[in-house]
mmCIF file of N, CA and C in Angstrom:
data_model
loop_
_atom_site.group_PDB
_atom_site.id
_atom_site.type_symbol
_atom_site.label_atom_id
_atom_site.label_comp_id
_atom_site.label_asym_id
_atom_site.label_seq_id
_atom_site.Cartn_x
_atom_site.Cartn_y
_atom_site.Cartn_z
ATOM 1 N N MET A 1 -24.414 4.208 -5.113
ATOM 2 C CA MET A 1 -24.054 3.524 -4.095
ATOM 3 C C MET A 1 -24.325 2.193 -4.501
ATOM 4 N N GLN A 2 -25.420 1.856 -5.110
ATOM 5 C CA GLN A 2 -25.557 0.703 -5.461
ATOM 6 C C GLN A 2 -24.419 0.493 -6.533
ATOM 7 N N ALA A 3 -23.986 0.988 -7.631
ATOM 8 C CA ALA A 3 -22.853 0.936 -8.329
ATOM 9 C C ALA A 3 -21.757 0.309 -7.726
ATOM 10 N N LEU A 4 -21.379 1.094 -6.390
ATOM 11 C CA LEU A 4 -20.099 0.624 -5.850
ATOM 12 C C LEU A 4 -20.313 -1.027 -5.108
ATOM 13 N N ILE A 5 -21.614 -1.056 -4.672
ATOM 14 C CA ILE A 5 -21.542 -2.384 -3.804
ATOM 15 C C ILE A 5 -21.733 -3.440 -5.219
ATOM 16 N N THR A 6 -22.289 -3.005 -6.254
ATOM 17 C CA THR A 6 -22.160 -3.957 -7.285
ATOM 18 C C THR A 6 -20.765 -4.199 -7.855
ATOM 19 N N PHE A 7 -19.999 -3.156 -7.853
ATOM 20 C CA PHE A 7 -18.711 -3.488 -8.243
ATOM 21 C C PHE A 7 -17.850 -4.211 -7.360
ATOM 22 N N LEU A 8 -17.790 -4.070 -6.074
ATOM 23 C CA LEU A 8 -17.313 -4.550 -4.725
ATOM 24 C C LEU A 8 -17.684 -6.240 -4.661
ATOM 25 N N THR A 9 -18.605 -6.725 -5.431
ATOM 26 C CA THR A 9 -19.149 -7.914 -5.446
ATOM 27 C C THR A 9 -18.472 -8.604 -6.695
ATOM 28 N N THR A 10 -17.824 -8.031 -7.614
ATOM 29 C CA THR A 10 -17.178 -8.407 -8.624
ATOM 30 C C THR A 10 -15.691 -9.125 -8.227
ATOM 31 N N PRO A 11 -15.068 -10.032 -8.787
ATOM 32 C CA PRO A 11 -13.372 -10.255 -8.740
ATOM 33 C C PRO A 11 -12.875 -9.276 -8.478
ATOM 34 N N GLN A 12 -13.083 -8.342 -9.644
ATOM 35 C CA GLN A 12 -12.043 -7.042 -9.578
ATOM 36 C C GLN A 12 -12.416 -6.157 -8.518
ATOM 37 N N GLY A 13 -13.547 -6.614 -7.913
ATOM 38 C CA GLY A 13 -13.755 -5.277 -7.005
ATOM 39 C C GLY A 13 -13.067 -5.901 -5.444
ATOM 40 N N VAL A 14 -13.380 -7.057 -5.353
ATOM 41 C CA VAL A 14 -13.031 -7.643 -4.244
ATOM 42 C C VAL A 14 -11.513 -7.638 -4.315
ATOM 43 N N ALA A 15 -10.587 -7.837 -5.462
ATOM 44 C CA ALA A 15 -9.289 -7.622 -5.509
ATOM 45 C C ALA A 15 -8.841 -6.531 -5.387
ATOM 46 N N LEU A 16 -9.682 -5.514 -5.514
ATOM 47 C CA LEU A 16 -9.063 -3.938 -5.297
ATOM 48 C C LEU A 16 -9.351 -3.460 -3.844
ATOM 49 N N ALA A 17 -10.476 -4.023 -3.439
ATOM 50 C CA ALA A 17 -10.472 -3.823 -1.687
ATOM 51 C C ALA A 17 -9.413 -4.805 -1.110
ATOM 52 N N LEU A 18 -8.950 -5.820 -1.661
ATOM 53 C CA LEU A 18 -7.882 -6.395 -1.019
ATOM 54 C C LEU A 18 -6.527 -5.866 -1.052
ATOM 55 N N LEU A 19 -6.430 -5.113 -2.247
ATOM 56 C CA LEU A 19 -5.035 -4.513 -2.194
ATOM 57 C C LEU A 19 -4.722 -3.253 -1.543
ATOM 58 N N ALA A 20 -6.257 -2.428 -1.621
ATOM 59 C CA ALA A 20 -6.339 -0.916 -1.042
ATOM 60 C C ALA A 20 -5.827 -1.062 0.417
ATOM 61 N N THR A 21 -6.347 -1.940 1.106
ATOM 62 C CA THR A 21 -6.134 -2.368 2.471
ATOM 63 C C THR A 21 -4.863 -2.273 2.905
ATOM 64 N N PRO A 22 -4.083 -3.173 2.460
ATOM 65 C CA PRO A 22 -2.741 -3.129 2.668
ATOM 66 C C PRO A 22 -1.819 -2.021 2.217
ATOM 67 N N LEU A 23 -2.380 -1.284 1.256
ATOM 68 C CA LEU A 23 -1.708 -0.214 0.608
ATOM 69 C C LEU A 23 -1.636 1.143 1.520
ATOM 70 N N PHE A 24 -2.932 1.125 1.983
ATOM 71 C CA PHE A 24 -3.053 2.207 2.911
ATOM 72 C C PHE A 24 -2.262 1.822 4.474
ATOM 73 N N VAL A 25 -2.627 0.859 4.881
ATOM 74 C CA VAL A 25 -1.562 0.428 5.929
ATOM 75 C C VAL A 25 0.113 0.784 5.540
ATOM 76 N N ASP A 26 0.427 0.476 4.767
ATOM 77 C CA ASP A 26 1.815 0.826 4.012
ATOM 78 C C ASP A 26 2.091 2.326 4.230
ATOM 79 N N TRP A 27 1.170 2.792 3.658
ATOM 80 C CA TRP A 27 1.065 4.385 3.739
ATOM 81 C C TRP A 27 1.382 5.179 5.071
ATOM 82 N N LEU A 28 0.494 4.746 6.002
ATOM 83 C CA LEU A 28 0.535 5.107 7.193
ATOM 84 C C LEU A 28 1.729 4.516 7.812
ATOM 85 N N GLN A 29 2.292 3.432 7.734
ATOM 86 C CA GLN A 29 3.237 2.894 8.579
ATOM 87 C C GLN A 29 4.748 3.831 7.806
ATOM 88 N N THR A 30 4.854 4.291 6.476
ATOM 89 C CA THR A 30 5.841 4.821 5.753
ATOM 90 C C THR A 30 5.588 6.242 6.133
ATOM 91 N N ILE A 31 4.492 6.625 6.374
ATOM 92 C CA ILE A 31 4.650 8.058 7.121
ATOM 93 C C ILE A 31 5.499 8.392 8.389
ATOM 94 N N GLN A 32 5.216 6.881 9.330
ATOM 95 C CA GLN A 32 6.106 7.186 10.500
ATOM 96 C C GLN A 32 7.301 6.817 10.197
ATOM 97 N N ILE A 33 7.815 6.139 9.434
ATOM 98 C CA ILE A 33 8.876 6.209 9.276
ATOM 99 C C ILE A 33 10.063 7.361 9.021
ATOM 100 N N ALA A 34 8.943 7.927 7.855
ATOM 101 C CA ALA A 34 9.559 9.433 7.464
ATOM 102 C C ALA A 34 9.579 10.545 8.483
ATOM 103 N N LYS A 35 8.519 10.248 9.629
ATOM 104 C CA LYS A 35 8.790 11.169 10.842
ATOM 105 C C LYS A 35 9.918 10.653 11.860
ATOM 106 N N HIS A 36 10.423 9.644 11.718
ATOM 107 C CA HIS A 36 11.132 9.213 12.643
ATOM 108 C C HIS A 36 12.366 8.619 12.184
ATOM 109 N N PRO A 37 13.178 9.466 11.434
ATOM 110 C CA PRO A 37 14.348 9.110 10.456
ATOM 111 C C PRO A 37 15.641 8.313 11.672
ATOM 112 N N GLU A 38 15.409 9.042 12.885
ATOM 113 C CA GLU A 38 16.439 8.566 13.820
ATOM 114 C C GLU A 38 16.156 6.919 14.179
ATOM 115 N N ARG A 39 15.032 6.134 14.217
ATOM 116 C CA ARG A 39 14.579 4.964 14.368
ATOM 117 C C ARG A 39 14.482 3.997 13.095
ATOM 118 N N TRP A 40 14.097 4.500 11.884
ATOM 119 C CA TRP A 40 13.864 3.663 10.920
ATOM 120 C C TRP A 40 14.630 4.253 9.584
ATOM 121 N N PHE A 41 14.750 3.400 8.528
ATOM 122 C CA PHE A 41 15.044 4.186 7.208
ATOM 123 C C PHE A 41 14.077 3.214 6.357
ATOM 124 N N GLU A 42 13.790 3.914 5.301
ATOM 125 C CA GLU A 42 12.733 3.268 4.110
ATOM 126 C C GLU A 42 13.707 2.524 2.972
ATOM 127 N N ARG A 43 13.164 1.504 2.480
ATOM 128 C CA ARG A 43 13.810 0.540 1.858
ATOM 129 C C ARG A 43 13.367 0.663 0.469
ATOM 130 N N ASN A 44 12.556 1.562 0.145
ATOM 131 C CA ASN A 44 12.139 1.883 -1.232
ATOM 132 C C ASN A 44 12.990 2.789 -1.816
ATOM 133 N N PRO A 45 13.757 2.213 -3.148
ATOM 134 C CA PRO A 45 14.850 3.051 -3.432
ATOM 135 C C PRO A 45 14.349 4.251 -4.190
ATOM 136 N N ILE A 46 12.872 4.538 -4.601
ATOM 137 C CA ILE A 46 12.400 5.493 -5.151
ATOM 138 C C ILE A 46 12.264 6.222 -4.093
ATOM 139 N N LEU A 47 11.637 6.317 -2.706
ATOM 140 C CA LEU A 47 11.647 7.071 -1.698
ATOM 141 C C LEU A 47 12.921 7.510 -1.261
ATOM 142 N N GLY A 48 13.921 7.004 -1.150
ATOM 143 C CA GLY A 48 15.147 7.490 -0.970
ATOM 144 C C GLY A 48 15.248 6.830 0.930
ATOM 145 N N THR A 49 15.948 6.780 1.375
ATOM 146 C CA THR A 49 16.328 6.252 2.824
ATOM 147 C C THR A 49 15.749 7.274 3.762
ATOM 148 N N HIS A 50 15.547 8.028 3.836
ATOM 149 C CA HIS A 50 14.874 9.071 4.709
ATOM 150 C C HIS A 50 13.991 10.103 3.824
ATOM 151 N N PRO A 51 12.757 9.713 3.242
ATOM 152 C CA PRO A 51 12.029 10.432 2.800
ATOM 153 C C PRO A 51 11.110 11.546 3.318
ATOM 154 N N SER A 52 10.512 12.603 2.899
ATOM 155 C CA SER A 52 9.620 13.560 3.681
ATOM 156 C C SER A 52 8.515 12.915 3.466
ATOM 157 N N VAL A 53 7.509 13.356 4.665
ATOM 158 C CA VAL A 53 6.125 13.083 4.818
ATOM 159 C C VAL A 53 5.495 13.412 3.191
ATOM 160 N N GLY A 54 5.595 14.544 2.823
ATOM 161 C CA GLY A 54 4.870 14.973 1.674
ATOM 162 C C GLY A 54 5.402 13.952 0.265
ATOM 163 N N ARG A 55 6.657 13.418 0.399
ATOM 164 C CA ARG A 55 7.328 12.826 -0.744
ATOM 165 C C ARG A 55 6.552 11.446 -0.664
ATOM 166 N N VAL A 56 6.570 10.878 0.596
ATOM 167 C CA VAL A 56 5.691 9.648 0.873
ATOM 168 C C VAL A 56 4.314 9.617 0.411
ATOM 169 N N CYS A 57 3.734 10.884 0.854
ATOM 170 C CA CYS A 57 2.088 11.131 0.467
ATOM 171 C C CYS A 57 2.023 11.051 -1.198
ATOM 172 N N ALA A 58 2.882 11.874 -1.612
ATOM 173 C CA ALA A 58 3.097 11.758 -3.439
ATOM 174 C C ALA A 58 3.046 10.779 -3.821
ATOM 175 N N TRP A 59 4.072 9.627 -3.533
ATOM 176 C CA TRP A 59 4.462 8.117 -3.955
ATOM 177 C C TRP A 59 3.105 7.393 -3.656
ATOM 178 N N PHE A 60 2.506 7.288 -2.659
ATOM 179 C CA PHE A 60 1.409 6.406 -2.247
ATOM 180 C C PHE A 60 -0.011 6.937 -3.018
ATOM 181 N N ALA A 61 -0.277 8.075 -3.273
ATOM 182 C CA ALA A 61 -0.946 8.848 -4.063
ATOM 183 C C ALA A 61 -1.017 8.064 -5.346
ATOM 184 N N LEU A 62 0.294 8.305 -6.205
ATOM 185 C CA LEU A 62 0.634 7.807 -7.092
ATOM 186 C C LEU A 62 0.333 6.743 -7.699
ATOM 187 N N CYS A 63 0.831 5.716 -6.483
ATOM 188 C CA CYS A 63 0.559 4.154 -6.490
ATOM 189 C C CYS A 63 -0.974 3.872 -6.701
ATOM 190 N N ALA A 64 -1.897 4.524 -5.858
ATOM 191 C CA ALA A 64 -2.899 4.486 -5.642
ATOM 192 C C ALA A 64 -3.681 4.834 -7.142
ATOM 193 N N GLY A 65 -3.446 5.916 -7.858
ATOM 194 C CA GLY A 65 -3.704 6.163 -9.307
ATOM 195 C C GLY A 65 -3.351 5.425 -10.263
ATOM 196 N N GLY A 66 -2.044 4.556 -10.132
ATOM 197 C CA GLY A 66 -1.760 3.701 -10.887
ATOM 198 C C GLY A 66 -2.620 2.108 -11.006
ATOM 199 N N ILE A 67 -3.088 2.012 -9.467
ATOM 200 C CA ILE A 67 -3.756 0.909 -9.346
ATOM 201 C C ILE A 67 -4.974 1.059 -9.933
ATOM 202 N N ALA A 68 -5.619 2.327 -10.085
ATOM 203 C CA ALA A 68 -7.314 2.590 -10.350
ATOM 204 C C ALA A 68 -6.731 2.456 -11.821
ATOM 205 N N ALA A 69 -5.476 2.867 -12.462
ATOM 206 C CA ALA A 69 -5.567 2.998 -14.228
ATOM 207 C C ALA A 69 -5.382 1.564 -14.599
ATOM 208 N N LEU A 70 -4.918 0.832 -13.696
ATOM 209 C CA LEU A 70 -4.808 -0.616 -14.318
ATOM 210 C C LEU A 70 -6.283 -1.464 -14.835
ATOM 211 N N GLU A 71 -7.290 -0.680 -13.962
ATOM 212 C CA GLU A 71 -8.612 -1.267 -14.518
ATOM 213 C C GLU A 71 -8.858 -1.006 -16.165
ATOM 214 N N PHE A 72 -8.301 -0.230 -16.794
ATOM 215 C CA PHE A 72 -8.302 0.091 -18.139
ATOM 216 C C PHE A 72 -7.311 -0.181 -18.884
ATOM 217 N N TYR A 73 -6.234 -0.905 -18.172
ATOM 218 C CA TYR A 73 -5.295 -1.223 -18.992
ATOM 219 C C TYR A 73 -4.873 -2.804 -19.081
ATOM 220 N N VAL A 74 -5.428 -3.481 -18.174
ATOM 221 C CA VAL A 74 -4.995 -4.624 -17.975
ATOM 222 C C VAL A 74 -6.258 -5.407 -18.335
ATOM 223 N N PRO A 75 -6.389 -6.790 -19.050
ATOM 224 C CA PRO A 75 -7.701 -7.507 -19.464
ATOM 225 C C PRO A 75 -8.152 -7.985 -18.106
ATOM 226 N N LYS A 76 -9.578 -7.977 -18.175
ATOM 227 C CA LYS A 76 -10.357 -8.223 -17.001
ATOM 228 C C LYS A 76 -10.048 -9.505 -16.311
ATOM 229 N N PRO A 77 -9.931 -10.589 -17.291
ATOM 230 C CA PRO A 77 -9.814 -11.976 -16.531
ATOM 231 C C PRO A 77 -8.230 -11.726 -15.699
ATOM 232 N N SER A 78 -7.147 -10.991 -16.315
ATOM 233 C CA SER A 78 -6.024 -11.212 -15.540
ATOM 234 C C SER A 78 -5.959 -10.103 -14.391
ATOM 235 N N LEU A 79 -6.747 -9.050 -14.437
ATOM 236 C CA LEU A 79 -6.822 -8.004 -13.187
ATOM 237 C C LEU A 79 -6.798 -8.660 -11.780
ATOM 238 N N PRO A 80 -7.928 -9.469 -11.586
ATOM 239 C CA PRO A 80 -7.749 -10.092 -10.148
ATOM 240 C C PRO A 80 -6.661 -10.891 -9.771
ATOM 241 N N TRP A 81 -5.959 -11.340 -10.578
ATOM 242 C CA TRP A 81 -4.668 -12.131 -10.166
ATOM 243 C C TRP A 81 -3.604 -11.320 -10.073
ATOM 244 N N LEU A 82 -3.634 -10.034 -10.741
ATOM 245 C CA LEU A 82 -2.290 -8.967 -10.738
ATOM 246 C C LEU A 82 -2.585 -8.459 -9.473
ATOM 247 N N MET A 83 -3.699 -8.045 -9.304
ATOM 248 C CA MET A 83 -4.070 -7.295 -7.581
ATOM 249 C C MET A 83 -3.642 -7.953 -6.632
ATOM 250 N N GLY A 84 -4.267 -9.160 -6.750
ATOM 251 C CA GLY A 84 -3.836 -10.312 -5.641
ATOM 252 C C GLY A 84 -2.241 -10.776 -5.380
ATOM 253 N N LEU A 85 -1.537 -10.719 -6.433
ATOM 254 C CA LEU A 85 -0.274 -10.580 -6.485
ATOM 255 C C LEU A 85 0.343 -9.336 -5.748
ATOM 256 N N MET A 86 -0.417 -8.518 -5.835
ATOM 257 C CA MET A 86 0.161 -6.828 -5.399
ATOM 258 C C MET A 86 -0.212 -6.860 -4.227
ATOM 259 N N ALA A 87 -1.321 -7.408 -3.644
ATOM 260 C CA ALA A 87 -1.787 -7.400 -2.327
ATOM 261 C C ALA A 87 -0.771 -8.077 -1.709
ATOM 262 N N ALA A 88 -0.624 -9.260 -2.100
ATOM 263 C CA ALA A 88 0.416 -10.240 -1.078
ATOM 264 C C ALA A 88 1.633 -9.479 -1.059
ATOM 265 N N MET A 89 2.386 -8.747 -2.165
ATOM 266 C CA MET A 89 3.642 -8.069 -1.787
ATOM 267 C C MET A 89 3.491 -7.099 -0.760
ATOM 268 N N GLU A 90 2.336 -6.256 -0.806
ATOM 269 C CA GLU A 90 1.881 -5.065 0.141
ATOM 270 C C GLU A 90 1.938 -5.815 1.519
ATOM 271 N N TRP A 91 1.342 -6.759 1.473
ATOM 272 C CA TRP A 91 0.929 -7.580 3.070
ATOM 273 C C TRP A 91 2.534 -7.645 3.687
ATOM 274 N N TYR A 92 3.333 -8.395 2.606
ATOM 275 C CA TYR A 92 4.731 -8.907 3.034
ATOM 276 C C TYR A 92 5.215 -7.401 3.825
ATOM 277 N N TRP A 93 5.274 -6.408 3.138
ATOM 278 C CA TRP A 93 5.880 -4.975 3.476
ATOM 279 C C TRP A 93 5.265 -4.777 4.849
ATOM 280 N N VAL A 94 3.934 -4.911 4.788
ATOM 281 C CA VAL A 94 3.122 -4.276 6.060
ATOM 282 C C VAL A 94 3.357 -5.328 7.579
ATOM 283 N N ILE A 95 3.419 -6.477 7.161
ATOM 284 C CA ILE A 95 3.986 -7.436 8.195
ATOM 285 C C ILE A 95 5.106 -7.182 8.941
ATOM 286 N N ASN A 96 6.304 -7.031 7.845
ATOM 287 C CA ASN A 96 7.678 -6.725 7.962
ATOM 288 C C ASN A 96 7.937 -5.360 8.676
ATOM 289 N N ASN A 97 7.296 -4.401 8.611
ATOM 290 C CA ASN A 97 7.228 -3.212 9.055
ATOM 291 C C ASN A 97 6.480 -3.259 10.628
ATOM 292 N N TRP A 98 5.695 -4.166 10.716
ATOM 293 C CA TRP A 98 5.049 -4.247 11.972
ATOM 294 C C TRP A 98 6.082 -4.775 12.789
ATOM 295 N N ARG A 99 6.634 -5.932 12.726
ATOM 296 C CA ARG A 99 7.700 -6.638 13.251
ATOM 297 C C ARG A 99 8.817 -5.948 13.646
ATOM 298 N N LEU A 100 9.099 -4.877 12.990
ATOM 299 C CA LEU A 100 9.991 -3.928 13.427
ATOM 300 C C LEU A 100 9.655 -2.824 14.391
ATOM 301 N N GLY A 101 8.307 -2.976 14.403
ATOM 302 C CA GLY A 101 7.778 -2.138 15.547
ATOM 303 C C GLY A 101 7.132 -0.572 14.879
ATOM 304 N N ILE A 102 6.816 -0.737 13.555
ATOM 305 C CA ILE A 102 6.252 0.706 12.844
ATOM 306 C C ILE A 102 5.013 0.463 12.823
ATOM 307 N N ARG A 103 4.389 0.878 13.563
ATOM 308 C CA ARG A 103 2.985 1.244 13.887
ATOM 309 C C ARG A 103 2.173 2.241 12.809
ATOM 310 N N LEU A 104 0.884 2.352 12.997
ATOM 311 C CA LEU A 104 0.093 3.299 12.180
ATOM 312 C C LEU A 104 0.029 4.621 12.628
ATOM 313 N N TRP A 105 0.366 4.871 13.938
ATOM 314 C CA TRP A 105 0.566 6.079 14.262
ATOM 315 C C TRP A 105 1.588 6.398 15.391
ATOM 316 N N ALA A 106 2.067 7.505 15.708
ATOM 317 C CA ALA A 106 2.845 7.474 16.771
ATOM 318 C C ALA A 106 2.347 6.818 18.171
ATOM 319 N N THR A 107 3.277 6.238 18.692
ATOM 320 C CA THR A 107 2.785 5.747 20.056
ATOM 321 C C THR A 107 3.719 6.442 21.619
#
């Protein structure tokens, strides 16, 4: 637990936390898109217009794994900046989805 706390106080840890939050919210919103194809459609061309919940979960699990792999492949000084940019893009989609009425669970 101490190692996790120590990591989360580094620039990389803060950036990871700031990226993981909107990624998780986007994941939940995209599940709602998949469950309600009569109301919404997905804009991610990799997922397709009406993906299944399984495909959505596989995609976001892959994304989360890719983010974890960044730690090993991106130079440490660049990592917080890259994750910050990715977090900004994720927050854009989360806010866009929210404006469309897409919540985290069915209402």
